[in-house]
Coordinates of C-alpha atoms in Angstrom, one line a residue:
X26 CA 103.4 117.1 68.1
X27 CA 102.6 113.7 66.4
X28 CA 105.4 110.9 66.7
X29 CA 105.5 108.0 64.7
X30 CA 106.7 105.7 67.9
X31 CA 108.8 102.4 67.2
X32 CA 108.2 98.9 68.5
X33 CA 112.0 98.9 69.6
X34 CA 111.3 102.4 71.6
X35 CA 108.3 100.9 72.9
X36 CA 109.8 97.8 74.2
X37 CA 112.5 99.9 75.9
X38 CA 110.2 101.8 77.7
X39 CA 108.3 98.7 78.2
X40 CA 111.2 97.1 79.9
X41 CA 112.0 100.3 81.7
X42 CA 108.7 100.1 83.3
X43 CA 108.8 96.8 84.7
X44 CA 112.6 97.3 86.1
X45 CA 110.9 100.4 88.1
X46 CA 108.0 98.2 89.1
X47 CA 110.6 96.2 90.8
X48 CA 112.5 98.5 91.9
X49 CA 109.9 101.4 92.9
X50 CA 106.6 99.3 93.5
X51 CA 105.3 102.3 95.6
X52 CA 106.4 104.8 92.8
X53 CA 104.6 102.7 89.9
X54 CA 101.7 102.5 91.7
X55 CA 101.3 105.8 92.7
X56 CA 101.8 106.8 88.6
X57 CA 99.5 103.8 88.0
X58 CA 96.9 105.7 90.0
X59 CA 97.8 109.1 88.2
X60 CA 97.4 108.0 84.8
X61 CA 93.9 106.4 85.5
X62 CA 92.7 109.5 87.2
X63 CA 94.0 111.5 84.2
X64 CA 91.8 108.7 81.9
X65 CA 89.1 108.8 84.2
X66 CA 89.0 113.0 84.0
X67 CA 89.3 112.4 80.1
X68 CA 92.4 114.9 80.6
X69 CA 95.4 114.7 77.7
X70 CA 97.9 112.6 78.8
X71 CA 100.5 115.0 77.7
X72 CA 98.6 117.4 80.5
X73 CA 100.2 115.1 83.0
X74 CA 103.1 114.8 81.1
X75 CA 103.8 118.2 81.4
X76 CA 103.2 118.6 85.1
X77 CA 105.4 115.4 85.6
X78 CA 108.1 117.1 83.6
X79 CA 107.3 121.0 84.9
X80 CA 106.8 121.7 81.4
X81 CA 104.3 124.7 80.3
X82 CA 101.0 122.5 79.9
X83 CA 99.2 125.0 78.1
X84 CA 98.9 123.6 74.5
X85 CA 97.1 120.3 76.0
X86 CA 95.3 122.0 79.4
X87 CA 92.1 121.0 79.6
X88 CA 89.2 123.7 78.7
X89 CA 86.1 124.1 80.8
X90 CA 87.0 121.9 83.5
X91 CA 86.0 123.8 86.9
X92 CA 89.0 124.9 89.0
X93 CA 88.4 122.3 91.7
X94 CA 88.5 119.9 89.8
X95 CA 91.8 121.1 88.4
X96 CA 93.1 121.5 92.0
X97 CA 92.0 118.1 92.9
X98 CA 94.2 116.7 90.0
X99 CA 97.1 118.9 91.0
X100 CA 97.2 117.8 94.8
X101 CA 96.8 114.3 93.6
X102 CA 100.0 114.8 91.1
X103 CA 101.4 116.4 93.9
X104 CA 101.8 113.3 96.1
X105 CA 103.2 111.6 93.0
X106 CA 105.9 114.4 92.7
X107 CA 106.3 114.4 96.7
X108 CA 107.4 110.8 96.7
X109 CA 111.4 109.9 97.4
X110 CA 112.4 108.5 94.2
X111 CA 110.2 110.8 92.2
X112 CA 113.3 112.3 90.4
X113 CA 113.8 108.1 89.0
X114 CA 110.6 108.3 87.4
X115 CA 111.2 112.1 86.1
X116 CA 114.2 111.0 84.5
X117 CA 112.6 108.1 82.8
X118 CA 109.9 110.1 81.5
X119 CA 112.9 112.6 80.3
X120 CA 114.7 109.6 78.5
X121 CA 111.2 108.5 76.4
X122 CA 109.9 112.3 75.5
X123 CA 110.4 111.7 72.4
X124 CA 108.2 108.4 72.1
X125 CA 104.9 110.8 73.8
X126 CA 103.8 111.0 77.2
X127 CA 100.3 109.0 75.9
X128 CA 102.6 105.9 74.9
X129 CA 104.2 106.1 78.1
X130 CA 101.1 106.5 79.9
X131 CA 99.3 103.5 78.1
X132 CA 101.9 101.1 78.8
X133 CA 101.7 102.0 82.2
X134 CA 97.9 101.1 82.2
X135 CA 98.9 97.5 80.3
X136 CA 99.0 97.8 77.0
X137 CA 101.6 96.3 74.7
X138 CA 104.0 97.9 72.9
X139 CA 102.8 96.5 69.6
X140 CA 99.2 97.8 70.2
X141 CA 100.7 101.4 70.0
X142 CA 103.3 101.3 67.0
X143 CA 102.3 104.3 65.1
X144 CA 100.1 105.8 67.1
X145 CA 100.4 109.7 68.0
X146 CA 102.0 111.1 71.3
X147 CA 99.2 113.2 72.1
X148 CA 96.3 112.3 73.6

Protein backbone atom coordinates (compact mmCIF):
# COMPACT_ATOMS: atom_id res chain seq x y z
CA UNK A 1 0.00 0.00 0.00
CA UNK A 2 1.62 3.32 -1.04
CA UNK A 3 0.23 6.59 0.78
CA UNK A 4 0.87 9.90 -0.39
CA UNK A 5 1.38 11.32 3.41
CA UNK A 6 0.51 15.10 4.22
CA UNK A 7 2.67 17.65 6.00
CA UNK A 8 -0.43 18.44 8.19
CA UNK A 9 -0.78 14.43 9.07
CA UNK A 10 2.80 14.45 9.68
CA UNK A 11 2.91 17.24 11.97
CA UNK A 12 0.15 15.65 14.01
CA UNK A 13 1.81 12.69 14.50
CA UNK A 14 4.84 14.74 15.01
CA UNK A 15 3.22 16.46 17.90
CA UNK A 16 1.66 13.27 19.10
CA UNK A 17 5.02 11.89 19.55
CA UNK A 18 6.49 14.50 21.61
CA UNK A 19 3.18 14.69 24.01
CA UNK A 20 3.99 10.77 24.58
CA UNK A 21 7.66 11.51 25.04
CA UNK A 22 6.49 13.53 27.92
CA UNK A 23 4.14 11.74 29.05
CA UNK A 24 5.60 7.96 28.45
CA UNK A 25 9.51 8.71 28.43
CA UNK A 26 9.96 4.93 29.26
CA UNK A 27 7.37 3.90 26.52
CA UNK A 28 9.21 6.25 23.66
CA UNK A 29 12.23 4.95 24.50
CA UNK A 30 11.56 1.51 24.49
CA UNK A 31 9.85 2.12 20.64
CA UNK A 32 12.90 4.32 20.09
CA UNK A 33 15.01 1.19 20.64
CA UNK A 34 12.50 -1.02 18.57
CA UNK A 35 12.54 0.90 15.52
CA UNK A 36 16.44 1.10 15.40
CA UNK A 37 16.69 -2.57 15.91
CA UNK A 38 14.09 -3.06 13.11
CA UNK A 39 16.67 -0.42 10.91
CA UNK A 40 19.54 -2.15 12.14
CA UNK A 41 18.01 -5.84 10.95
CA UNK A 42 17.05 -3.95 7.64
CA UNK A 43 13.40 -5.41 8.49
CA UNK A 44 10.25 -3.38 6.83
CA UNK A 45 8.95 -1.07 9.14
CA UNK A 46 5.44 -2.11 8.38
CA UNK A 47 6.91 -5.73 9.86
CA UNK A 48 6.89 -4.00 13.12
CA UNK A 49 3.95 -2.28 12.43
CA UNK A 50 2.11 -5.22 12.16
CA UNK A 51 3.28 -6.92 15.24
CA UNK A 52 2.73 -3.51 17.15
CA UNK A 53 -0.80 -3.59 15.74
CA UNK A 54 -1.36 -7.77 15.84
CA UNK A 55 -1.89 -7.38 12.27
CA UNK A 56 -0.99 -10.48 9.83
CA UNK A 57 2.63 -9.42 8.92
CA UNK A 58 2.97 -11.57 6.12
CA UNK A 59 2.98 -9.21 3.01
CA UNK A 60 6.16 -7.32 4.60
CA UNK A 61 7.85 -10.47 6.70
CA UNK A 62 11.14 -10.57 6.11
CA UNK A 63 12.56 -13.61 3.75
CA UNK A 64 15.68 -15.61 4.62
CA UNK A 65 16.29 -14.29 7.85
CA UNK A 66 17.14 -17.38 10.26
CA UNK A 67 14.51 -18.06 12.91
CA UNK A 68 16.69 -16.81 15.80
CA UNK A 69 17.05 -13.98 14.56
CA UNK A 70 13.37 -13.67 14.10
CA UNK A 71 12.82 -14.82 17.71
CA UNK A 72 15.25 -12.38 18.96
CA UNK A 73 13.19 -9.55 17.34
CA UNK A 74 9.95 -10.91 18.68
CA UNK A 75 11.11 -11.13 22.44
CA UNK A 76 12.60 -7.76 22.01
CA UNK A 77 9.00 -6.40 20.58
CA UNK A 78 7.72 -8.29 23.31
CA UNK A 79 9.04 -6.16 26.16
CA UNK A 80 7.71 -3.15 24.11
CA UNK A 81 4.16 -4.83 24.09
CA UNK A 82 4.68 -5.95 27.91
CA UNK A 83 5.03 -2.37 29.02
CA UNK A 84 1.96 -0.61 31.20
CA UNK A 85 0.91 1.98 28.82
CA UNK A 86 1.53 -0.07 25.80
CA UNK A 87 -2.21 0.06 24.80
CA UNK A 88 -1.34 4.46 24.57
CA UNK A 89 1.13 3.84 22.04
CA UNK A 90 -1.19 1.07 20.19
CA UNK A 91 -3.81 3.37 19.95
CA UNK A 92 -1.64 6.08 18.51
CA UNK A 93 -0.27 3.91 15.98
CA UNK A 94 -4.11 2.99 15.25
CA UNK A 95 -5.00 6.75 14.92
CA UNK A 96 -1.89 7.32 12.07
CA UNK A 97 -2.37 3.90 9.97
CA UNK A 98 -3.31 5.57 7.45
CA UNK A 99 -0.13 7.92 7.21
CA UNK A 100 2.25 4.23 7.19
CA UNK A 101 3.94 2.61 9.91
CA UNK A 102 7.57 3.83 8.08
CA UNK A 103 6.46 7.60 8.50
CA UNK A 104 5.70 6.87 11.89
CA UNK A 105 8.70 4.98 12.56
CA UNK A 106 11.01 7.70 10.95
CA UNK A 107 9.77 10.47 12.99
CA UNK A 108 10.32 8.45 15.86
CA UNK A 109 14.13 8.09 14.80
CA UNK A 110 14.22 12.22 14.23
CA UNK A 111 13.27 13.14 11.15
CA UNK A 112 10.96 15.99 10.24
CA UNK A 113 7.86 15.83 8.96
CA UNK A 114 8.74 17.78 5.79
CA UNK A 115 11.61 15.40 4.92
CA UNK A 116 8.81 12.70 4.42
CA UNK A 117 5.87 14.52 2.53
CA UNK A 118 5.19 12.13 -0.24
CA UNK A 119 7.04 9.42 0.58
CA UNK A 120 5.52 5.78 0.67
CA UNK A 121 4.26 3.92 3.90
CA UNK A 122 6.14 0.91 3.22
CA UNK A 123 9.43 0.40 3.88
Amino acid sequence: MVTLSSLDKLNAISVTLEKLKKDYPNLVEKLFDMVNLTRAFQFKYQYMGCLIMDEDPCQCAPNFVSRSVLRLYKKELQKLKDDLDFQVLKQTFAEFRSTGYANISQLVLGMTPESLVGTSSIR
